[in-house]
Amino acid sequence: MLLISVITACNRDFDTRLDTSVIPDTTIHQASSQNKVLYVVVDGGIGKVITEQSVRDNVYPNINALAQTAIFSGASLTDNSNVEATTYADMFTGVRKAKHGVIASSGTNNLNQYKPFVENLLAANANYTTSAFVQSEFIYNNLVKSAVSRQLLTSDQTVQAAAVANLTTTTSSVIVAQYTGLKRAGETDGYGPSSTSYLSALQAFDTFLGSLLKAIKSRSSAASENWVIIVASNKGGKYTLAENEDDGSDFSNTERNGFIIISNPNFNLDYFPVPDMREYSVNGTSPEELGPADRQGALDSASARIYNLGTSGNYTIQFKANISNRSTNATIPAILSKSSASSGANPTNGWSFLLHAGTNTNWSFRVDNNIANTGPSYELGVWNTFTAVIFDSAGKRYTRTYLNGVAGARTDISNRSLSTNSSLIIGGGPSYGANSFRGRIFDIRIYNTALPENHIRANYCRTFVNTGEPYAENLIGYWPGVGENSREASEKIFIDYSASRRDVKFGAAAVWGGLNVTGSANICPVYPDVELNKIPFSVDIPRFIYTWMGIFNVQSYQLDGKLITPTYRSTGSAN
C-alpha cells in the first residue's frame, strides 16, 4: 500500500470550509464567492505509476504535497472504449457515453442535452466564469465553448504560460489546463514505470504543477479564496505489467487505469489504491453448517411462486456450495429445492438439486417425479459452482447441468411441470434422506433466461453480480448469502438483491459464523459495486465542482457521477 505522510502542521477552523456531509436547503453555497477550482487534465496519466512515483517527494514534490491533503485515487477506471473524446466528455459532463453520446471526436452527440459543467455553471450564476487552456480540439470546440477566456494551444509549455498568466491577473471561478506531455512520451517511447521518457515527462509535469500552485499562492486575493486543485487523467496508457502485478481484472487494464487528486489544505488524505483482486476475498457471515432441518432457510410458498418454472420457458439456477459431508449411506439429500414431498429418491413436482451419497461424487437436477439430469462429479471440501439451465428448443424442453462451467448431458423434460405449491428451501428440502448432508452455500442466483454455455464457462467462478453486467437484469432471485444477513437485529436471512426482493428466512437454530472465500481454481472474487462506488472516477468530477461552487440542485443535469465527499482535518487552537 502506498504510504503518504500527512502534514502535521497546526490546524484551525476555516470559515470557508465546505460542508458536503449535509446538503443545505439553499442552493447558495455558504462560501461560493470565495471557492475556486483549478482543474488540471493530464492525458495519459496512469494511476498505478502516479501513485507509486508520488512517494518520491524529492523527484515529484508537488504531486506529493497535493496528495497529502486530498482525495487521491490510483484506481479510477476510465471508459472501456479508450476513445479520448469519450473520456474527455465524461470528465466535463458528469455523464457517461450512453447519455452524452460521444463515441468519436467527430459525428453526432448529445452534448446539447447533457451539457459540460462550464455551460451549466454560467447558467446557474452569471458571475461564475471559466478560463480554459487546452490542446485538444475536441475539448476546445465542444466542452469549454462557454469559457470567458479560452485558448487552443500546442504544447505543455504554452499551456503553462497561459494558465500562470491567467491565475496571476484574472478572477476566474474555474480554470482548466490540459497537459499532454505524458501521452506524447508514452506514444513515442512507451508508457509505464520502465520508460525513462515517461518518467521524465512526469517530472516535467510536476514542475508545471508547482508553477500553478505558486501562482495561486501569490494572488493578491489568496488569503480570502478557497481553492480546490483537481488533477485527473483522461485515461492511462498501454504497457505490459509484470506477471506478479496482473490480476486479470479491469484494474490491470493499464489503458483504463486513470488517477484523480482532489486537494485542499483542509482535506484529510483519503487514498484509494489499485486493488489486487488476487488478494481480494469474499468476507462476511453466513450459516456455518447447512443440512439439519432446523438450520434450513425457507421462502414461503406464496412468495416463492415466481420460482415455479412451469412447463415452458427459459431459466438458469446457479449457486456455490462447499460440501463437507454428502452423507454416508444410500440417501440422496436435497441441497436447494422448490419441490413437494419426495417419492423414494425423487421429489414430486417442482425442481430440486440432490447429492448422490456414499462414495458417489455425482449430483443431479431433478424435476417432476423421477426425471433426473445428472451433473459432472464434484470434490468434497472445496467450493464448487452448480448450475442448471432450463431451455426450450425445437418444440421441446430440456435441462442441462454444469459443474464449474463444465457441461453435462442434456435431458428432455418436455411436458414436465417445474411448478409446485411449496416453499423454496436452501440447505435441504424433500428428498430421500433429507438433511443428511453438511455444507455451506452462498451466491444463489435464479435467472429468467437460459444463460449461454460460453457465458457460464467464462463466469461461473465470479462471486458477485454488479449492476450493468450481462444478464444482471434477468435475475429474479439473487441471494449473495454473505455479508449483511438481516434487515432487523432479530432476523437471520439471505437478502434478495434482485428486483424481486424476496428474502429467505432461517430458523433460530441456524448458527451464523464468519465466511472468507479467497480466489482459487473455482472462485474468482469480484469487486462489488458497493466497494467500486467508493472510488472516485473522472465522471464524478463535474458533480464535485458543482457542489464546491455551491450548486446543489443538479437533478436536471441527470448526472451519472456520484457525490464525492471529502473528510476534513481535525480542528484545534492555533499554535
Coordinates of C-alpha atoms in Angstrom, one line a residue:
M1 CA 0.0 0.0 0.0
L2 CA 1.1 3.5 -0.8
L3 CA 2.2 5.4 2.3
I4 CA 2.0 9.1 2.3
S5 CA 2.8 11.1 5.3
V6 CA 0.1 13.6 6.4
I7 CA 1.3 17.1 7.2
T8 CA 1.2 17.6 11.0
A9 CA 1.3 21.4 11.0
C10 CA -1.3 23.2 13.2
N11 CA -4.9 23.0 12.0
R12 CA -7.6 25.6 12.7
D13 CA -11.2 26.0 11.8
F14 CA -11.7 27.7 8.4
D15 CA -14.9 29.7 7.7
T16 CA -14.6 28.9 4.1
R17 CA -14.6 25.1 4.6
L18 CA -17.2 23.3 2.5
D19 CA -19.6 21.0 4.4
T20 CA -20.8 18.4 1.9
S21 CA -22.0 15.9 4.6
V22 CA -25.4 17.7 4.8
I23 CA -26.7 19.5 1.7
P24 CA -28.1 22.8 2.7
D25 CA -31.7 23.8 1.9
T26 CA -30.5 26.8 -0.1
T27 CA -28.7 26.5 -3.4
I28 CA -26.4 29.3 -2.5
H29 CA -23.2 27.9 -1.1
Q30 CA -22.0 29.3 2.2
A31 CA -18.7 30.2 0.7
S32 CA -19.4 30.3 -3.0
S33 CA -18.0 33.7 -3.5
Q34 CA -14.6 32.5 -2.3
N35 CA -14.5 29.0 -3.6
K36 CA -12.5 28.5 -6.8
V37 CA -11.3 25.5 -8.9
L38 CA -8.1 24.7 -10.8
Y39 CA -8.9 21.7 -13.0
V40 CA -5.8 20.1 -14.5
V41 CA -6.4 17.4 -17.1
V42 CA -3.5 15.1 -17.7
D43 CA -3.6 13.0 -20.9
G44 CA -2.1 9.5 -20.4
G45 CA -1.6 9.7 -16.7
I46 CA -1.5 6.1 -15.4
G47 CA -2.9 5.7 -11.9
K48 CA -0.5 2.9 -10.8
V49 CA 2.5 4.8 -12.0
I50 CA 1.5 8.2 -10.5
T51 CA 0.7 6.7 -7.1
E52 CA 3.9 4.7 -6.9
Q53 CA 6.1 7.7 -8.0
S54 CA 4.3 10.2 -5.8
V55 CA 6.1 9.0 -2.7
R56 CA 9.3 10.2 -4.1
D57 CA 9.0 13.8 -2.8
N58 CA 12.5 14.7 -3.9
V59 CA 11.6 14.0 -7.5
Y60 CA 7.8 14.8 -7.6
P61 CA 7.5 17.3 -4.7
N62 CA 4.3 19.0 -6.0
I63 CA 2.3 15.8 -6.6
N64 CA 3.5 14.6 -3.3
A65 CA 2.5 17.8 -1.5
L66 CA -1.0 17.9 -3.1
A67 CA -1.6 14.2 -2.3
Q68 CA -1.1 14.7 1.4
T69 CA -4.3 16.7 1.8
A70 CA -6.5 15.1 -0.9
I71 CA -8.9 12.6 -2.1
F72 CA -6.4 10.6 -4.0
S73 CA -7.2 7.6 -6.3
G74 CA -4.9 5.5 -8.4
A75 CA -7.7 3.1 -9.3
S76 CA -10.0 5.4 -11.3
L77 CA -11.3 3.3 -14.2
T78 CA -11.9 5.3 -17.3
D79 CA -14.2 4.5 -20.2
N80 CA -13.7 1.0 -21.6
S81 CA -13.6 2.3 -25.2
N82 CA -10.3 4.1 -24.6
V83 CA -11.5 6.8 -27.0
E84 CA -10.1 10.2 -26.0
A85 CA -13.1 12.2 -26.9
T86 CA -15.3 9.9 -24.8
T87 CA -13.1 10.2 -21.8
Y88 CA -13.0 14.0 -22.1
A89 CA -16.8 14.1 -22.3
D90 CA -17.0 12.0 -19.2
M91 CA -14.7 14.5 -17.4
F92 CA -16.6 17.6 -18.4
T93 CA -20.3 16.5 -18.4
G94 CA -20.5 14.1 -15.5
V95 CA -22.4 11.6 -17.6
R96 CA -21.3 8.5 -19.5
K97 CA -21.4 7.9 -23.2
A98 CA -24.8 6.2 -23.1
K99 CA -26.1 9.7 -22.4
H100 CA -23.6 12.2 -23.9
G101 CA -23.3 10.1 -27.0
V102 CA -19.6 10.9 -27.7
I103 CA -18.0 7.9 -29.2
A104 CA -15.6 9.7 -31.5
S105 CA -14.0 13.1 -31.9
S106 CA -16.5 13.8 -34.7
G107 CA -20.0 13.0 -35.5
T108 CA -23.3 13.4 -33.7
N109 CA -23.6 13.5 -29.9
N110 CA -25.9 14.7 -27.2
L111 CA -23.9 17.5 -25.7
N112 CA -26.7 20.0 -26.2
Q113 CA -28.8 17.9 -23.8
Y114 CA -26.0 16.8 -21.4
K115 CA -24.0 20.0 -21.2
P116 CA -20.4 20.4 -19.9
F117 CA -20.1 21.9 -16.4
V118 CA -18.7 25.1 -18.0
E119 CA -22.1 25.9 -19.5
N120 CA -24.1 24.8 -16.5
L121 CA -22.1 26.9 -14.1
L122 CA -22.6 30.0 -16.2
A123 CA -26.3 29.3 -16.5
A124 CA -26.6 28.8 -12.7
N125 CA -24.7 32.0 -11.9
A126 CA -23.6 34.6 -14.5
N127 CA -20.8 35.6 -12.1
Y128 CA -19.1 32.2 -12.5
T129 CA -16.5 32.5 -15.2
T130 CA -14.2 29.9 -16.6
S131 CA -10.9 30.1 -18.4
A132 CA -9.6 27.2 -20.4
F133 CA -6.1 26.5 -21.9
V134 CA -6.2 23.2 -23.8
Q135 CA -4.5 21.3 -26.6
S136 CA -7.4 19.1 -27.6
E137 CA -9.5 20.5 -30.4
F138 CA -12.4 18.4 -29.2
I139 CA -12.3 20.0 -25.7
Y140 CA -11.9 23.4 -27.2
N141 CA -14.7 23.1 -29.7
N142 CA -17.2 21.1 -27.6
L143 CA -16.5 21.2 -23.9
V144 CA -15.3 24.7 -23.0
K145 CA -17.3 26.8 -25.6
S146 CA -18.7 29.0 -22.8
A147 CA -15.4 29.8 -21.2
V148 CA -14.9 33.6 -20.9
S149 CA -11.3 33.1 -21.9
R150 CA -10.1 30.0 -23.9
Q151 CA -7.1 29.2 -26.0
L152 CA -6.2 26.2 -28.2
L153 CA -2.5 25.7 -27.7
T154 CA 0.1 23.3 -29.0
S155 CA 2.4 22.4 -26.1
D156 CA 2.5 22.0 -22.3
Q157 CA 4.9 25.0 -22.2
T158 CA 2.3 27.3 -23.9
V159 CA -0.5 25.9 -21.7
Q160 CA 1.7 26.6 -18.6
A161 CA 2.5 30.2 -19.6
A162 CA -1.2 31.0 -20.4
A163 CA -2.5 29.3 -17.2
V164 CA 0.0 31.0 -14.9
A165 CA -0.7 34.4 -16.5
N166 CA -4.4 33.9 -16.1
L167 CA -4.1 32.9 -12.5
T168 CA -2.0 35.9 -11.8
T169 CA -4.2 38.5 -13.4
T170 CA -7.8 37.4 -13.5
T171 CA -10.7 36.5 -11.2
S172 CA -12.0 33.4 -13.0
S173 CA -14.0 31.0 -10.9
V174 CA -12.7 27.9 -12.6
I175 CA -9.5 27.5 -14.6
V176 CA -8.9 24.5 -16.9
A177 CA -5.5 23.5 -18.1
Q178 CA -4.7 20.4 -20.2
Y179 CA -1.2 18.8 -20.3
T180 CA -0.3 16.2 -22.9
G181 CA 3.4 15.5 -22.2
L182 CA 2.8 12.1 -20.6
K183 CA 0.8 10.9 -23.6
R184 CA 3.4 12.2 -26.1
A185 CA 6.2 10.4 -24.2
G186 CA 4.1 7.2 -23.9
E187 CA 3.3 7.2 -27.6
T188 CA 6.9 7.9 -28.6
D189 CA 8.9 5.8 -26.2
G190 CA 6.4 3.7 -24.3
Y191 CA 4.2 4.0 -21.2
G192 CA 4.9 2.7 -17.7
P193 CA 7.5 2.9 -15.0
S194 CA 10.2 1.3 -17.1
S195 CA 10.1 4.1 -19.7
T196 CA 12.6 6.8 -18.8
S197 CA 10.9 9.2 -21.2
Y198 CA 7.5 8.7 -19.4
L199 CA 9.0 9.3 -16.0
S200 CA 10.9 12.4 -17.3
A201 CA 7.6 13.7 -18.7
L202 CA 6.0 13.1 -15.3
Q203 CA 8.8 15.0 -13.6
A204 CA 8.3 17.9 -16.1
F205 CA 4.6 17.9 -15.3
D206 CA 5.3 18.1 -11.6
T207 CA 7.4 21.2 -12.3
F208 CA 4.5 22.7 -14.3
L209 CA 2.1 21.9 -11.4
G210 CA 4.4 23.6 -8.9
S211 CA 4.3 26.8 -11.0
L212 CA 0.5 26.7 -11.0
L213 CA 0.4 26.3 -7.2
K214 CA 2.9 29.1 -6.8
A215 CA 0.7 31.4 -8.9
I216 CA -2.3 30.6 -6.8
K217 CA -0.4 31.4 -3.6
S218 CA 0.9 34.7 -5.0
R219 CA -2.5 36.0 -5.9
S220 CA -3.3 39.3 -4.1
S221 CA -6.7 37.8 -3.1
A222 CA -5.3 34.4 -2.0
A223 CA -6.0 35.0 1.7
S224 CA -9.7 35.2 1.1
E225 CA -10.0 32.5 -1.5
N226 CA -10.7 28.8 -1.0
W227 CA -9.1 26.8 -3.9
V228 CA -9.6 23.2 -4.7
I229 CA -7.0 21.7 -7.0
I230 CA -8.3 18.8 -9.2
V231 CA -5.6 16.8 -11.1
A232 CA -7.0 13.9 -13.2
S233 CA -6.1 11.8 -16.2
N234 CA -8.4 11.2 -19.1
K235 CA -7.1 7.7 -19.4
G236 CA -3.9 5.6 -18.9
G237 CA -1.6 4.1 -21.4
K238 CA -0.8 0.6 -22.7
Y239 CA 2.2 -1.3 -21.3
T240 CA 2.9 -4.8 -20.1
L241 CA 2.6 -5.4 -16.3
A242 CA 4.9 -7.7 -14.6
E243 CA 3.5 -11.2 -14.1
N244 CA 3.1 -10.6 -10.3
E245 CA 1.1 -7.4 -11.0
D246 CA -1.5 -8.6 -13.4
D247 CA -4.6 -9.9 -11.5
G248 CA -6.7 -10.3 -14.7
S249 CA -9.3 -7.7 -13.7
D250 CA -10.2 -4.3 -15.2
F251 CA -7.8 -2.7 -12.7
S252 CA -4.9 -4.4 -14.6
N253 CA -6.0 -2.8 -17.9
T254 CA -3.4 -0.1 -17.9
E255 CA -5.2 1.9 -20.6
R256 CA -8.2 2.3 -18.3
N257 CA -6.1 3.0 -15.2
G258 CA -6.5 6.7 -14.5
F259 CA -5.8 8.8 -11.4
I260 CA -7.5 11.6 -9.6
I261 CA -6.2 14.1 -7.0
I262 CA -8.8 16.5 -5.4
S263 CA -6.8 18.6 -3.0
N264 CA -7.5 21.4 -0.5
P265 CA -5.4 22.3 2.6
N266 CA -8.2 21.4 4.9
F267 CA -8.8 17.9 3.5
N268 CA -7.7 14.7 5.1
L269 CA -5.9 12.2 2.9
D270 CA -8.5 9.7 1.6
Y271 CA -6.5 7.2 -0.5
F272 CA -7.8 4.7 -3.0
P273 CA -5.1 2.3 -4.2
V274 CA -5.3 -0.1 -7.1
P275 CA -6.9 -3.2 -5.6
D276 CA -5.3 -6.6 -6.3
M277 CA -8.1 -9.0 -7.0
R278 CA -5.9 -11.9 -6.3
E279 CA -5.8 -10.8 -2.7
Y280 CA -9.5 -9.7 -2.5
S281 CA -11.8 -12.2 -0.8
V282 CA -15.5 -12.6 -0.1
N283 CA -15.9 -11.8 3.6
G284 CA -18.9 -11.8 5.9
T285 CA -21.1 -14.1 7.8
S286 CA -23.4 -16.9 6.7
P287 CA -24.9 -20.2 8.2
E288 CA -21.9 -22.3 9.3
E289 CA -23.4 -25.6 8.6
L290 CA -26.4 -26.4 6.4
G291 CA -28.2 -29.7 6.3
P292 CA -30.0 -30.1 9.6
A293 CA -33.7 -29.5 9.3
D294 CA -33.8 -26.7 11.9
R295 CA -31.0 -24.8 10.1
Q296 CA -32.7 -24.5 6.7
G297 CA -33.6 -21.3 5.0
A298 CA -37.1 -21.0 3.6
L299 CA -39.1 -18.7 1.4
D300 CA -42.8 -19.3 2.0
S301 CA -44.8 -20.8 -0.9
A302 CA -46.7 -17.6 -1.6
S303 CA -43.5 -15.6 -2.0
A304 CA -41.8 -18.4 -3.9
R305 CA -44.4 -18.7 -6.7
I306 CA -42.2 -16.7 -9.1
Y307 CA -39.8 -19.7 -9.0
N308 CA -42.5 -22.0 -10.3
L309 CA -40.8 -22.7 -13.7
G310 CA -43.8 -24.3 -15.3
T311 CA -43.8 -26.4 -18.5
S312 CA -42.1 -24.0 -20.8
G313 CA -39.7 -21.0 -20.7
N314 CA -36.0 -20.5 -20.2
Y315 CA -34.3 -20.2 -16.8
T316 CA -31.0 -20.7 -15.0
I317 CA -30.4 -21.7 -11.4
Q318 CA -26.8 -21.4 -10.0
F319 CA -25.2 -21.4 -6.6
K320 CA -21.8 -22.1 -4.9
A321 CA -21.5 -24.8 -2.3
N322 CA -18.8 -26.4 -0.2
I323 CA -20.0 -29.8 0.8
S324 CA -18.1 -31.3 3.7
N325 CA -20.2 -34.5 4.0
R326 CA -22.5 -35.7 1.3
S327 CA -23.9 -38.5 3.6
T328 CA -22.5 -41.9 4.4
N329 CA -25.4 -44.2 3.2
A330 CA -27.6 -44.6 0.2
T331 CA -29.5 -41.4 0.7
I332 CA -29.9 -38.7 -1.9
P333 CA -30.4 -35.4 0.0
A334 CA -31.6 -32.2 -1.5
I335 CA -29.4 -29.1 -1.0
L336 CA -31.6 -26.5 -2.8
S337 CA -35.1 -27.1 -3.9
K338 CA -38.6 -26.0 -4.6
S339 CA -40.4 -29.3 -4.7
S340 CA -43.2 -31.3 -3.0
A341 CA -42.8 -34.4 -0.8
S342 CA -40.3 -37.0 -2.0
S343 CA -41.3 -40.3 -3.5
G344 CA -38.4 -42.5 -2.8
A345 CA -35.3 -40.8 -4.2
N346 CA -37.3 -38.3 -6.2
P347 CA -39.1 -35.0 -5.4
T348 CA -42.8 -34.9 -6.5
N349 CA -43.3 -31.9 -8.8
G350 CA -41.2 -28.8 -8.9
W351 CA -37.4 -28.9 -9.0
S352 CA -34.5 -29.9 -6.7
F353 CA -30.7 -30.2 -6.6
L354 CA -29.7 -33.5 -5.0
L355 CA -26.4 -35.1 -4.0
H356 CA -25.7 -38.7 -4.8
A357 CA -24.5 -40.1 -1.5
G358 CA -21.9 -42.5 -0.2
T359 CA -18.9 -42.7 -2.4
N360 CA -20.7 -41.3 -5.5
T361 CA -19.4 -37.9 -6.4
N362 CA -22.2 -37.0 -8.8
W363 CA -25.3 -34.9 -8.3
S364 CA -28.4 -34.3 -10.2
F365 CA -31.1 -31.7 -11.0
R366 CA -34.4 -33.5 -10.8
V367 CA -37.9 -32.4 -11.8
D368 CA -41.4 -33.7 -11.7
N369 CA -41.1 -37.2 -10.1
N370 CA -38.1 -39.1 -11.4
I371 CA -36.7 -37.0 -14.3
A372 CA -33.0 -36.6 -13.4
N373 CA -30.3 -34.7 -15.2
T374 CA -27.0 -35.9 -13.6
G375 CA -24.2 -33.3 -13.3
P376 CA -20.4 -33.8 -13.5
S377 CA -18.5 -35.0 -10.5
Y378 CA -17.6 -32.6 -7.7
E379 CA -15.0 -32.6 -5.0
L380 CA -15.7 -32.5 -1.2
G381 CA -14.2 -29.8 0.9
V382 CA -13.8 -27.2 -1.8
W383 CA -16.1 -24.6 -3.4
N384 CA -18.0 -25.7 -6.5
T385 CA -20.5 -23.9 -8.7
F386 CA -23.6 -25.9 -9.5
T387 CA -25.7 -24.7 -12.5
A388 CA -28.9 -26.0 -14.1
V389 CA -30.2 -24.4 -17.3
I390 CA -33.8 -25.0 -18.4
F391 CA -34.5 -24.1 -22.1
D392 CA -36.9 -24.6 -24.9
S393 CA -35.6 -25.9 -28.2
A394 CA -37.3 -27.1 -31.4
G395 CA -40.7 -27.6 -29.7
K396 CA -39.2 -29.5 -26.7
R397 CA -37.9 -28.5 -23.3
Y398 CA -34.6 -29.6 -21.9
T399 CA -32.3 -29.1 -18.9
R400 CA -28.5 -29.2 -18.8
T401 CA -26.3 -29.2 -15.7
Y402 CA -22.9 -27.7 -15.3
L403 CA -20.2 -28.1 -12.6
N404 CA -17.7 -25.3 -12.5
G405 CA -18.5 -24.4 -16.1
V406 CA -18.2 -28.0 -17.4
A407 CA -21.3 -29.2 -19.1
G408 CA -23.1 -32.5 -18.5
A409 CA -25.5 -34.2 -20.8
R410 CA -28.9 -32.6 -21.5
T411 CA -32.2 -34.2 -20.5
D412 CA -35.6 -33.9 -22.2
I413 CA -38.1 -32.6 -19.7
S414 CA -40.9 -31.9 -22.2
N415 CA -44.4 -31.9 -20.7
R416 CA -43.0 -32.0 -17.2
S417 CA -44.0 -29.3 -14.6
L418 CA -41.4 -27.5 -12.6
S419 CA -44.1 -25.8 -10.5
T420 CA -45.5 -26.8 -7.1
N421 CA -47.2 -25.1 -4.2
S422 CA -44.1 -25.5 -2.0
S423 CA -41.6 -23.3 -0.3
L424 CA -38.1 -22.6 -1.7
I425 CA -35.6 -24.3 0.6
I426 CA -31.9 -23.5 1.0
G427 CA -29.9 -26.3 2.7
G428 CA -32.4 -29.1 2.3
G429 CA -35.9 -29.9 1.1
P430 CA -38.0 -33.0 0.4
S431 CA -35.7 -35.9 -0.6
Y432 CA -34.7 -39.4 0.3
G433 CA -32.5 -39.0 3.3
A434 CA -33.3 -35.3 3.7
N435 CA -31.0 -33.3 5.9
S436 CA -28.2 -35.8 5.9
F437 CA -25.6 -33.7 4.1
R438 CA -23.4 -31.0 5.6
G439 CA -22.1 -27.9 3.9
R440 CA -22.2 -24.2 3.2
I441 CA -23.9 -22.3 0.4
F442 CA -23.7 -18.8 -1.0
D443 CA -24.1 -16.8 -4.2
I444 CA -27.5 -18.2 -5.2
R445 CA -29.0 -16.9 -8.5
I446 CA -32.2 -17.6 -10.4
Y447 CA -32.4 -16.0 -13.9
N448 CA -35.4 -15.8 -16.2
T449 CA -33.2 -16.7 -19.2
A450 CA -31.1 -19.6 -20.2
L451 CA -27.5 -18.4 -19.8
P452 CA -25.4 -19.3 -22.9
E453 CA -22.8 -22.0 -22.3
N454 CA -19.9 -19.7 -23.2
H455 CA -21.1 -17.2 -20.6
I456 CA -21.3 -19.9 -17.9
R457 CA -17.9 -21.3 -18.8
A458 CA -16.3 -17.8 -18.6
N459 CA -18.2 -16.5 -15.5
Y460 CA -19.1 -19.4 -13.2
C461 CA -16.4 -18.6 -10.7
R462 CA -17.4 -14.9 -10.2
T463 CA -18.7 -14.2 -6.7
F464 CA -20.8 -11.1 -7.2
V465 CA -23.2 -9.6 -9.8
N466 CA -22.7 -5.9 -10.3
T467 CA -25.2 -3.6 -11.9
G468 CA -24.8 -3.4 -15.6
E469 CA -23.2 -6.8 -16.1
P470 CA -24.6 -9.1 -18.7
Y471 CA -27.8 -10.8 -17.6
A472 CA -27.9 -8.8 -14.3
E473 CA -31.4 -7.6 -15.3
N474 CA -32.6 -11.1 -15.8
L475 CA -32.1 -12.0 -12.1
I476 CA -35.5 -12.8 -10.5
G477 CA -33.8 -14.0 -7.3
Y478 CA -30.3 -13.2 -6.1
W479 CA -29.0 -14.1 -2.7
P480 CA -25.3 -13.4 -2.2
G481 CA -25.7 -15.1 1.1
V482 CA -22.8 -13.4 2.8
G483 CA -22.2 -10.0 4.4
E484 CA -25.4 -8.3 5.6
N485 CA -27.7 -11.0 6.9
S486 CA -30.5 -9.0 8.5
R487 CA -32.7 -6.0 7.9
E488 CA -33.6 -6.1 11.6
A489 CA -31.5 -7.3 14.6
S490 CA -33.8 -10.3 15.2
E491 CA -33.7 -11.6 11.7
K492 CA -31.5 -14.3 10.2
I493 CA -32.0 -14.0 6.4
F494 CA -30.4 -14.2 3.0
I495 CA -31.2 -10.8 1.5
D496 CA -32.5 -10.9 -2.1
Y497 CA -30.7 -8.3 -4.1
S498 CA -32.7 -8.8 -7.2
A499 CA -35.7 -6.6 -8.1
S500 CA -37.9 -9.3 -6.6
R501 CA -36.8 -8.6 -3.0
R502 CA -37.8 -12.0 -1.6
D503 CA -35.6 -12.6 1.5
V504 CA -35.1 -16.1 2.7
K505 CA -35.5 -16.6 6.4
F506 CA -33.5 -19.0 8.5
G507 CA -34.6 -20.6 11.8
A508 CA -33.4 -19.6 15.2
A509 CA -31.2 -22.7 15.4
A510 CA -29.1 -21.6 12.4
V511 CA -25.6 -20.8 13.5
W512 CA -24.0 -17.9 11.7
G513 CA -20.3 -17.6 11.5
G514 CA -17.5 -15.9 9.6
L515 CA -17.0 -16.8 5.9
N516 CA -13.9 -15.9 4.0
V517 CA -13.7 -17.2 0.4
T518 CA -10.5 -16.4 -1.4
G519 CA -9.5 -16.9 -5.0
S520 CA -9.0 -20.4 -6.1
A521 CA -9.4 -22.7 -9.2
N522 CA -13.1 -22.4 -8.9
I523 CA -13.5 -18.9 -7.3
C524 CA -12.9 -15.5 -8.8
P525 CA -13.7 -12.9 -6.2
V526 CA -15.5 -9.9 -7.8
Y527 CA -15.1 -6.3 -6.6
P528 CA -18.6 -5.5 -5.7
D529 CA -20.4 -2.2 -6.6
V530 CA -20.5 -1.2 -3.0
E531 CA -16.7 -1.1 -2.9
L532 CA -16.2 0.1 -6.5
N533 CA -18.6 3.0 -5.9
K534 CA -16.3 4.4 -3.2
I535 CA -13.5 5.0 -5.7
P536 CA -13.7 8.5 -7.3
F537 CA -13.9 8.3 -11.1
S538 CA -13.4 11.1 -13.7
V539 CA -17.2 11.1 -14.4
D540 CA -17.6 12.2 -10.7
I541 CA -15.6 15.4 -11.1
P542 CA -18.3 17.7 -12.5
R543 CA -20.6 17.0 -9.7
F544 CA -17.8 17.8 -7.2
I545 CA -17.2 21.1 -9.0
Y546 CA -21.0 21.9 -8.8
T547 CA -21.0 21.2 -5.1
W548 CA -17.8 23.2 -4.4
M549 CA -19.3 26.2 -6.2
G550 CA -22.5 25.9 -4.2
I551 CA -24.8 24.4 -6.8
F552 CA -26.7 21.6 -5.2
N553 CA -29.8 21.4 -7.3
V554 CA -28.3 19.2 -10.1
Q555 CA -31.2 16.9 -10.8
S556 CA -31.8 18.4 -14.2
Y557 CA -28.3 17.6 -15.3
Q558 CA -29.1 13.8 -15.0
L559 CA -25.6 13.1 -13.7
D560 CA -24.1 9.6 -13.6
G561 CA -21.3 10.8 -11.4
K562 CA -21.7 10.3 -7.7
L563 CA -21.1 12.9 -4.9
I564 CA -17.5 12.7 -3.7
T565 CA -17.4 13.8 -0.1
P566 CA -14.1 14.9 1.4
T567 CA -13.2 14.4 5.1
Y568 CA -11.6 17.3 6.9
R569 CA -8.6 17.6 9.1
S570 CA -9.2 17.8 12.8
T571 CA -9.5 21.3 14.2
G572 CA -7.8 22.9 17.2
S573 CA -6.4 26.0 18.6
A574 CA -3.7 27.8 16.6
N575 CA -0.1 27.2 17.6

